Coordinates of C-alpha atoms and ligand atoms in Angstrom, one line a residue:
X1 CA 0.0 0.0 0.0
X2 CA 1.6 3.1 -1.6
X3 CA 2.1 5.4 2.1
X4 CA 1.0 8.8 1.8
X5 CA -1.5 10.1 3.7
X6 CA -5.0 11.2 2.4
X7 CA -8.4 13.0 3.9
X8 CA -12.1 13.1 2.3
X9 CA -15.7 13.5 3.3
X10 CA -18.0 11.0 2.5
X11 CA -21.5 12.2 2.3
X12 CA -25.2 11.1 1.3
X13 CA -28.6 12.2 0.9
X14 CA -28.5 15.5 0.6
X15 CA -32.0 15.9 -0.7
X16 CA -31.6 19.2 -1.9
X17 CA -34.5 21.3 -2.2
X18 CA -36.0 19.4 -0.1
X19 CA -40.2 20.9 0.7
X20 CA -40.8 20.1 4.1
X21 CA -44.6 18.8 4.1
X22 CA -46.9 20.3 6.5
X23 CA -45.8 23.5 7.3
X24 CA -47.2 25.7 4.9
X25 CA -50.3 27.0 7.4
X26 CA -48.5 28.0 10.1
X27 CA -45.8 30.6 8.6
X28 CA -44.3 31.7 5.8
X29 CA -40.9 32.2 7.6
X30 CA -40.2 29.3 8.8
X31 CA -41.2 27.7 5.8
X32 CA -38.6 29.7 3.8
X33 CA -36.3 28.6 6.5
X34 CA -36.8 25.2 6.3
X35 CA -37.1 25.2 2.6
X36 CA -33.5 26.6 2.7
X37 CA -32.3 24.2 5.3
X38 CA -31.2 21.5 2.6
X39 CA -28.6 24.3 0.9
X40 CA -27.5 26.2 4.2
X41 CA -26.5 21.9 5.1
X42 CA -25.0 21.7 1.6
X43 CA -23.1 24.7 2.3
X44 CA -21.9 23.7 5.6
X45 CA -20.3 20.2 3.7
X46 CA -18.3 22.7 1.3
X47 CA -17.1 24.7 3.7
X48 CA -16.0 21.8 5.9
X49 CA -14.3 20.4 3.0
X50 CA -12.7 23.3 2.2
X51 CA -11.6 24.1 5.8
X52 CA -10.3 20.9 6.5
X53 CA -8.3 20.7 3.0
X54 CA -9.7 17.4 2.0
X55 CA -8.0 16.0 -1.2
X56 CA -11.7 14.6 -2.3
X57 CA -15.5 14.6 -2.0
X58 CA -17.2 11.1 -2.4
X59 CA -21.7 11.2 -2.7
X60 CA -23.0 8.1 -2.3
X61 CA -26.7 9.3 -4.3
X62 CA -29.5 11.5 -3.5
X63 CA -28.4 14.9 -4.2
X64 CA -31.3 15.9 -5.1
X65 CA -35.0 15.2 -3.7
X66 CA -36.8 15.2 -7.2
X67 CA -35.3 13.2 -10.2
X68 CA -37.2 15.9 -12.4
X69 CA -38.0 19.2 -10.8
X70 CA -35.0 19.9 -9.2
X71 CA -33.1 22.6 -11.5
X72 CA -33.1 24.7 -8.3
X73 CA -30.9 22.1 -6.9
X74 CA -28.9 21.4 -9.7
X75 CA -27.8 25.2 -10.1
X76 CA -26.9 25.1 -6.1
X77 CA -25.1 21.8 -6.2
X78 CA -23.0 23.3 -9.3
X79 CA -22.0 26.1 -7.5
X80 CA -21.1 24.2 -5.1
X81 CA -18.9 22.1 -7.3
X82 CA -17.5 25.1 -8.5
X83 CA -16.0 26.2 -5.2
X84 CA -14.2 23.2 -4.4
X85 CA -13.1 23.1 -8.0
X86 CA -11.5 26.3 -6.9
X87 CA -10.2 24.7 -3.8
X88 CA -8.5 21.3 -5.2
X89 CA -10.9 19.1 -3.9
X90 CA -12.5 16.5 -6.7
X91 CA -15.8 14.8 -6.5
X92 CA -17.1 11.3 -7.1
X93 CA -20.9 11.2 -7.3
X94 CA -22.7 7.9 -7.2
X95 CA -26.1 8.6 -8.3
X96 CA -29.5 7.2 -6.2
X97 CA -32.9 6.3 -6.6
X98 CA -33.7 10.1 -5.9
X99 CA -31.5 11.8 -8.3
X100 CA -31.3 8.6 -10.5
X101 CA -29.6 9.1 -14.1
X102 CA -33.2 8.6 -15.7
X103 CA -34.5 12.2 -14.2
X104 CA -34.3 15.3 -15.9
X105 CA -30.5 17.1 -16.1
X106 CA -30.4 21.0 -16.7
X107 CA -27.9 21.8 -19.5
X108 CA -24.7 22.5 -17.2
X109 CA -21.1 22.3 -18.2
X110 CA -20.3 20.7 -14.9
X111 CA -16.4 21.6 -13.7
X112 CA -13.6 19.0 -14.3
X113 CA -12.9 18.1 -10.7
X114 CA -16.8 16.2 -10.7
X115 CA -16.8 12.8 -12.1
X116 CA -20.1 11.4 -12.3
X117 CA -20.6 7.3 -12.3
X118 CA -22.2 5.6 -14.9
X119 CA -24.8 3.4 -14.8
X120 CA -23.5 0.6 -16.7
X121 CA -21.4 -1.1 -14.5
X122 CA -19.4 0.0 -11.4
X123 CA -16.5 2.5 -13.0
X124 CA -13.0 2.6 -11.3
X125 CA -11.4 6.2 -11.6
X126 CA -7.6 6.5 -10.1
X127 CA -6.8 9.6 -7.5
X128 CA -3.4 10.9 -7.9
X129 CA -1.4 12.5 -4.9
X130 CA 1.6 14.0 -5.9
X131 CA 2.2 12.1 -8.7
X132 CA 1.5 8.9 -7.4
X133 CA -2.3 6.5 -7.3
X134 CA -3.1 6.7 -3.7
X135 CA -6.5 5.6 -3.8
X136 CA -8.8 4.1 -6.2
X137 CA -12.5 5.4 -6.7
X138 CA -15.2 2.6 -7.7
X139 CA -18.7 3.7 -8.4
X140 CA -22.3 3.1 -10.0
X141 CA -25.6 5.0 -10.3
X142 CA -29.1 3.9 -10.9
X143 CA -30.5 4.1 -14.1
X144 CA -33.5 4.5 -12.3
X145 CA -35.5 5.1 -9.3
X146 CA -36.7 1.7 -9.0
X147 CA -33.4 -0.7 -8.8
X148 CA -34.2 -3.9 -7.3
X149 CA -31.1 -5.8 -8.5
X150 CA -27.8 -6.2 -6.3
X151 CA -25.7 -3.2 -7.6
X152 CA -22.7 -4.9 -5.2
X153 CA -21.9 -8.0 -7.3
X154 CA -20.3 -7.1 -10.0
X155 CA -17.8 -4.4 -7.8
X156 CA -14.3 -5.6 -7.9
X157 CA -11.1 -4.6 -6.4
X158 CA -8.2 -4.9 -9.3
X159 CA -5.1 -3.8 -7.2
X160 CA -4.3 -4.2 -3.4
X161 CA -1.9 -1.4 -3.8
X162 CA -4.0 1.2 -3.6
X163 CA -6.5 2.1 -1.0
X164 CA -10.3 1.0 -2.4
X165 CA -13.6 3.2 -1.7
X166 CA -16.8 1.9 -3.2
X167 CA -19.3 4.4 -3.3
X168 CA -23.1 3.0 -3.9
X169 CA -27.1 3.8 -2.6
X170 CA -27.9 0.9 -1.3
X171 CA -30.2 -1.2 1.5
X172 CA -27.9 -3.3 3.4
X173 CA -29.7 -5.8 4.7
X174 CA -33.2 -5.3 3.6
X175 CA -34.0 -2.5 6.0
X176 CA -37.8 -2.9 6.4
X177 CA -38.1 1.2 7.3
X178 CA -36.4 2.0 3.6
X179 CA -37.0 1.0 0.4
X180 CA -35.6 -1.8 -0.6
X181 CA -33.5 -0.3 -3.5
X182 CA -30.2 -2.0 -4.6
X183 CA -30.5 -4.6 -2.0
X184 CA -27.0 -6.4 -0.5
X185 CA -26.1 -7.9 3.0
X186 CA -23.1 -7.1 4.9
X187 CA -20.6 -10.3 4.8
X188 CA -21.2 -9.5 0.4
X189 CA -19.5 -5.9 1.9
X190 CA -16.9 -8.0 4.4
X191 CA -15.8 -10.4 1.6
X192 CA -15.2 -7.9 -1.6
X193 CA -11.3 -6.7 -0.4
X194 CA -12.1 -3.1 -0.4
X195 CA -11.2 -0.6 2.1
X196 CA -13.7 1.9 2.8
X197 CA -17.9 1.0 1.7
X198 CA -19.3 4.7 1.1
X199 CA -22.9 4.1 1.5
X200 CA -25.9 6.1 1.1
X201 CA -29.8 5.6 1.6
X202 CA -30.2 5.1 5.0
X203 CA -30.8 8.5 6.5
X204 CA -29.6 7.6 9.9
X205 CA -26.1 7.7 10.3
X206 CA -24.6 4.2 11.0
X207 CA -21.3 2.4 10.8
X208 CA -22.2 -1.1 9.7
X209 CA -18.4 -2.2 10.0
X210 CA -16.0 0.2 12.5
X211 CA -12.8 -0.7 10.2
X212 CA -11.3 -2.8 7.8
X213 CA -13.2 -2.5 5.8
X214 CA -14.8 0.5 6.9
X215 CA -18.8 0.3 6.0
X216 CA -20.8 3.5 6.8
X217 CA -23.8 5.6 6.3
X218 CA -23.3 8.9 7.3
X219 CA -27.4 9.9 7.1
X220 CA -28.5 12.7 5.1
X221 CA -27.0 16.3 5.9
X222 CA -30.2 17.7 6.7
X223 CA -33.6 16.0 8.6
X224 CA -36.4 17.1 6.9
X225 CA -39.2 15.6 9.3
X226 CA -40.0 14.5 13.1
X227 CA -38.6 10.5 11.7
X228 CA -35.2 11.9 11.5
X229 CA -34.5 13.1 15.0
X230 CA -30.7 14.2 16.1
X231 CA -27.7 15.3 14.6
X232 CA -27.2 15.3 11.0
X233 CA -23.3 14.9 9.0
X234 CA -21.2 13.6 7.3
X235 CA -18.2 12.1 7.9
X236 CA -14.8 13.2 7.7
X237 CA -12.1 10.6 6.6
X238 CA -8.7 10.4 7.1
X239 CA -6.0 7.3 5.7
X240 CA -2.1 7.0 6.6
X241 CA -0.5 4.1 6.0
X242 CA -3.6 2.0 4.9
X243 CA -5.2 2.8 8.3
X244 CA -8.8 4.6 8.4
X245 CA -10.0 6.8 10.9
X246 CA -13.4 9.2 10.4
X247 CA -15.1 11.5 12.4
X248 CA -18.3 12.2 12.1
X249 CA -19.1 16.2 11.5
X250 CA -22.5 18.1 12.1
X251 CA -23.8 19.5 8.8
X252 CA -27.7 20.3 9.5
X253 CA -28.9 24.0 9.9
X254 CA -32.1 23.1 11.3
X255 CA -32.3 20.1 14.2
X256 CA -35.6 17.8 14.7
X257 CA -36.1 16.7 18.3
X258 CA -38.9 15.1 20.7
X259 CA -39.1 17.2 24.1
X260 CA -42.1 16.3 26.7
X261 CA -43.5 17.6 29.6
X262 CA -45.5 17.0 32.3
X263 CA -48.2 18.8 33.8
X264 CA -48.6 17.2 37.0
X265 CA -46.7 19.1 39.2
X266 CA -47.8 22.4 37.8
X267 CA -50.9 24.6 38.8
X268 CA -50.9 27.2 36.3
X269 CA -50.5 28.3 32.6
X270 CA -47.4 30.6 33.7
X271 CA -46.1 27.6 35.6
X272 CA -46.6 25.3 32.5
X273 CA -44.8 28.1 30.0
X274 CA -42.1 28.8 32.2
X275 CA -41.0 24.8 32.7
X276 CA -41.2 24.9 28.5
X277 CA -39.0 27.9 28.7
X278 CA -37.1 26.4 30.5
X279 CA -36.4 23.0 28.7
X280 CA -36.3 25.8 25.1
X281 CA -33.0 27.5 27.5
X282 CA -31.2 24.4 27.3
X283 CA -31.6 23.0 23.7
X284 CA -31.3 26.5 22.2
X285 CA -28.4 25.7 19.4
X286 CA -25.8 28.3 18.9
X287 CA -26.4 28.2 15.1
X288 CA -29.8 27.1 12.9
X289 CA -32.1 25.9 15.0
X290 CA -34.2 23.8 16.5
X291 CA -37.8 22.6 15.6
X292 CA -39.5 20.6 17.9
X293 CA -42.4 18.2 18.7
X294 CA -43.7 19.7 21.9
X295 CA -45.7 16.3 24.6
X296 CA -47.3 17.3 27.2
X297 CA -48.0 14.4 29.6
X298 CA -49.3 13.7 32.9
X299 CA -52.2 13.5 34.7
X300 CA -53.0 17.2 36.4
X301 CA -55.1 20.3 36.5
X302 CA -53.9 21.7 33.9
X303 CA -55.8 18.8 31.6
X304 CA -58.7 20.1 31.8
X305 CA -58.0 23.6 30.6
X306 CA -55.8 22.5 28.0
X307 CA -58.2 20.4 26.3
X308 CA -62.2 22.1 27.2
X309 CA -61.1 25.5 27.2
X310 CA -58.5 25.4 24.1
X311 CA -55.7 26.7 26.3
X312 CA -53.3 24.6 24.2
X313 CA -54.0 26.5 20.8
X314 CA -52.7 29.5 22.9
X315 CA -49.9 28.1 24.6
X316 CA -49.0 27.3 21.1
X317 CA -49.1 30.6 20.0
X318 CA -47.2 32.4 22.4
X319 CA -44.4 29.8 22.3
X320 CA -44.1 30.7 18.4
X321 CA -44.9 34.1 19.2
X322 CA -41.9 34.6 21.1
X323 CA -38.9 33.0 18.6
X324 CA -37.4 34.8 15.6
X325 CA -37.0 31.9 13.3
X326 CA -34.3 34.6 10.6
X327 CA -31.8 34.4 13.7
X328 CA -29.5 31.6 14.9
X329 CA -31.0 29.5 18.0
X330 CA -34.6 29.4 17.2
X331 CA -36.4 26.8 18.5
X332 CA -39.5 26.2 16.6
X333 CA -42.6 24.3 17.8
X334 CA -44.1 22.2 15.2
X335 CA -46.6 20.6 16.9
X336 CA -48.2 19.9 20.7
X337 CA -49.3 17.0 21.3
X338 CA -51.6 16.4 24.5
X339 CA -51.2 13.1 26.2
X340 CA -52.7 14.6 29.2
X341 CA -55.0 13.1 31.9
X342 CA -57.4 14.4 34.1
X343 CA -56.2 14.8 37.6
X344 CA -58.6 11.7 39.2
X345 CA -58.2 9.0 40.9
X346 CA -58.8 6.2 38.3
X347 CA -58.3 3.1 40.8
X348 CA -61.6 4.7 43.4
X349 CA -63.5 5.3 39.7
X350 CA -62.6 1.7 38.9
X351 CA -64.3 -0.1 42.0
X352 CA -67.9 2.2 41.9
X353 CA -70.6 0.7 40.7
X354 CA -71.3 3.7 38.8
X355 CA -71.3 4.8 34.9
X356 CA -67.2 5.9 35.1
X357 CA -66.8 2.9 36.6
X358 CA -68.1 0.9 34.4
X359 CA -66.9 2.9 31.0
X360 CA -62.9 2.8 32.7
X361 CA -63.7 -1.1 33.0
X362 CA -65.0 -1.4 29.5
X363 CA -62.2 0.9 28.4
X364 CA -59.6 -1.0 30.0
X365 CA -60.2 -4.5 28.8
X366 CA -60.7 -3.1 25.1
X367 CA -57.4 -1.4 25.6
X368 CA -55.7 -4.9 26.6
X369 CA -57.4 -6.6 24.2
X370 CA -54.9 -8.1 20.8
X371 CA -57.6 -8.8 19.1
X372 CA -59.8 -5.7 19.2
X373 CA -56.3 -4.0 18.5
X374 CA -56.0 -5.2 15.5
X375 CA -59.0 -4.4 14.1
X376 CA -58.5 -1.3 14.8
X377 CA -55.5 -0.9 13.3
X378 CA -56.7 -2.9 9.9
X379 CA -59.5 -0.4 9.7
X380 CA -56.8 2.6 10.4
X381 CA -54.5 1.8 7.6
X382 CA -57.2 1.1 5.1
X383 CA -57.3 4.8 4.9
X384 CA -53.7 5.4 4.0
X385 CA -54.2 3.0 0.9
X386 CA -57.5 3.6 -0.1
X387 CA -56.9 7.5 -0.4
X388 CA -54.4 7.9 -3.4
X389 CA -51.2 9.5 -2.7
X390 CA -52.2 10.4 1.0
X391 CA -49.0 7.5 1.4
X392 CA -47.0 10.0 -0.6
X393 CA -47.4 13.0 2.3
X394 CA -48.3 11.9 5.7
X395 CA -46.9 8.1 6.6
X396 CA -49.3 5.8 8.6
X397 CA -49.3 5.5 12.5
X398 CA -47.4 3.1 14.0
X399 CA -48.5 1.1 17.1
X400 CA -47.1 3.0 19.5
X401 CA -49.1 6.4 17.8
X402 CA -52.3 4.1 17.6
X403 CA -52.2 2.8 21.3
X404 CA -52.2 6.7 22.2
X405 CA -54.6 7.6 20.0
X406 CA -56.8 4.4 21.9
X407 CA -55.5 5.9 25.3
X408 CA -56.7 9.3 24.3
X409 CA -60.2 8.4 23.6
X410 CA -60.8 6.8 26.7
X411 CA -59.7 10.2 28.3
X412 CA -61.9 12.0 25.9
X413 CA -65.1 9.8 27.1
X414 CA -63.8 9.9 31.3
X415 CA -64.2 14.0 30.4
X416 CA -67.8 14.0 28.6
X417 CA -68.6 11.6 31.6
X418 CA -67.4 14.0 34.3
X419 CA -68.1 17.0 33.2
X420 CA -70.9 18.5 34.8
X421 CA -68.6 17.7 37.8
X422 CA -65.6 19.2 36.4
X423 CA -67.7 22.3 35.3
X424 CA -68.8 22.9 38.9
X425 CA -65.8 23.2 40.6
Ligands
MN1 MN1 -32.2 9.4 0.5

């Protein structure tokens, strides 16, 4: 192995121009923000490259979101190029079911340092380091978006000498959660001789295979929905003497997280908003920021007037009211989601022989019950295929999101049951 030391960034999934479903009611600006978020995350991977004097760029597929209506992107990801052409850094792009070579292709006279893979067979292109191969590039890209054939196969390693990178969208293992696109398994990976497996697809960031070979998603550069939780990179890659170590580096602008609270220590609105506050103090990012999915959970008095006298519509509001999403460190509510319960005792409800008591009884057997579960769930789903494309923008509930839903309705009859008495006191 020829011994001169290298760097490069291995990215995937940028999904540039990316639209963010569901946000266009609420406002404008954040939906600028978020529509930006995919190119201020693009940006950040230049700049890291640049700043860290990588000697190349390998992108294992989805550049772009759309195969067809992406010229936006396209015109972005060439400027792009066009600085680190500037800046000595090459490119290898292995093209994926999003940005497949089938799509549309504005006409740009891309820069020299890009190579883009074919989609014949995995190409091998030789990078030279003063004067001499020190690595060897191997790459394909889909045709298409649907590729249901093992891209892995037919990539071979021809010399030993030289450090191998294969760079390919793929499912490893038949990841369930992701289409099934290019399908391979790990020991294929293990087995081929090459050094370093640049993967893309999988938008959380994994290493399948810590080193030799090195096998690794870094996830995409930017989270675009609630799924995609956490940090968001790429990784930074550094060989010396045939040894690999990476690191992974933060590219996102924007940050998707889960943050819940409870109500049942609290006795007022103020109380409640101050303990969000509170929580918003410590996840406040330095730069971009942050958008999150507000639970509030519990059993307290604060139930009641968050659910019959709409004070969670309000508290809403003057959460969003309060952040401006143009500056660094917003954090952005995207939805609350009650999971609240009145402040009762359910076990003293339980033993009366009384209507609550017998609706908590009712409620609680259905709630255990398999079968009654599944019915439910049959009859929930049928909606998501029956309704064309409604797949395409919101994704089914999963059990967990269906069991709450279940929980919720039984504390939506306890209310209408105790009203009056709620109303009285
Ligand atoms: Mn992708």
């Amino acid at each position: 192995m020829v011994d001169i030391k290298f760097k490069f960034v291995h990215a995937a999934d940028l999904h540039l121009d990316s639209p963010f479903y569901g946000f266009s009611a609420e406002s404008e600006k954040i939906q600028k923000i978020l529509r930006d978020a995919t190119f201020v995350a693009f940006d950040n991977l230049i700049n890291l490259c640049i700043e860290e004097d990588v000697d190349f760029l390998v992108i294992a597929g989805d550049i772009y979101d759309e195969a067809n209506n992406n010229i936006r992107g396209q015109y972005k990801f060439y400027e792009g190029m066009k600085r680190l052409e500037q800046n000595g850094v090459k490119v290898f792009v292995s093209h994926g079911n999003h940005d497949h070579l089938g799509g549309y292709r504005a006409t740009i006279k891309w820069p020299e340092n890009v190579h883009f893979f074919s989609c014949e067979k995995p190409q091998e292109i030789p990078f030279y380091k003063n004067g001499t191969v020190v690595a060897s590039i191997h790459g394909v890209s889909y045709p298409k978006r649907d590729v249901r054939e093992n891209l892995v196969c037919d990539f071979k390693v021809t010399s030993q000498d030289t450090y191998n990178i294969a760079v390919v969208h793929t499912n490893v293992g038949g990841r369930s959660d992701y289409e099934n696109y290019a399908p391979c398994k790990k020991e294929e990976l293990l087995k081929k001789g090459f050094d370093y497996w640049a993967l893309g697809h999988v938008h959380k960031h994994e290493i399948i295979n810590p080193a030799k070979p090195v096998i690794a998603y870094p996830g995409n550069t930017q989270a675009r929905n609630i799924k995609e939780t956490g940090s968001k990179g790429v990784l930074l890659v550094e060989v010396e003497d045939g040894n690999t170590s990476y690191e992974f580096k933060e590219t996102q602008y924007v940050t998707w997280i889960e943050l819940k609270q409870s109500i049942t220590e609290l006795q007022s609105g103020e109380e409640l908003i101050e303990a969000i506050l509170k929580k918003f103090t410590k996840i406040r990012p330095q730069k971009g920021g942050v958008i999150a999915r507000l639970y509030l959970e519990g059993r307290g008095e604060l139930h009641y007037e968050l659910t019959k006298k709409g004070f969670d519509k309000v508290l809403l509001e003057l959460l969003r009211e309060q952040e401006e999403v143009e500056r660094d460190g917003f954090v952005w509510v995207e939805s609350l989601i009650l999971q609240t319960g009145l402040r009762i005792d359910k076990a003293k409800y339980l033993q009366e022989a009384s209507i609550v008591g017998d609706f908590l009884q009712v409620a609680g057997k259905t709630l255990q019950s398999e079968e009654f579960f599944e019915k439910i769930k049959k009859s929930a789903l049928q909606i998501y295929e029956d309704v064309n494309k409604v797949g395409r923008y919101i994704s089914p509930p999963s059990d967990e999101e269906l069991k709450s839903w279940l929980q919720e309705a039984e504390e939506v009859g306890l209310q209408y049951l105790l009203e009056d008495e709620l109303d009285a006191t």
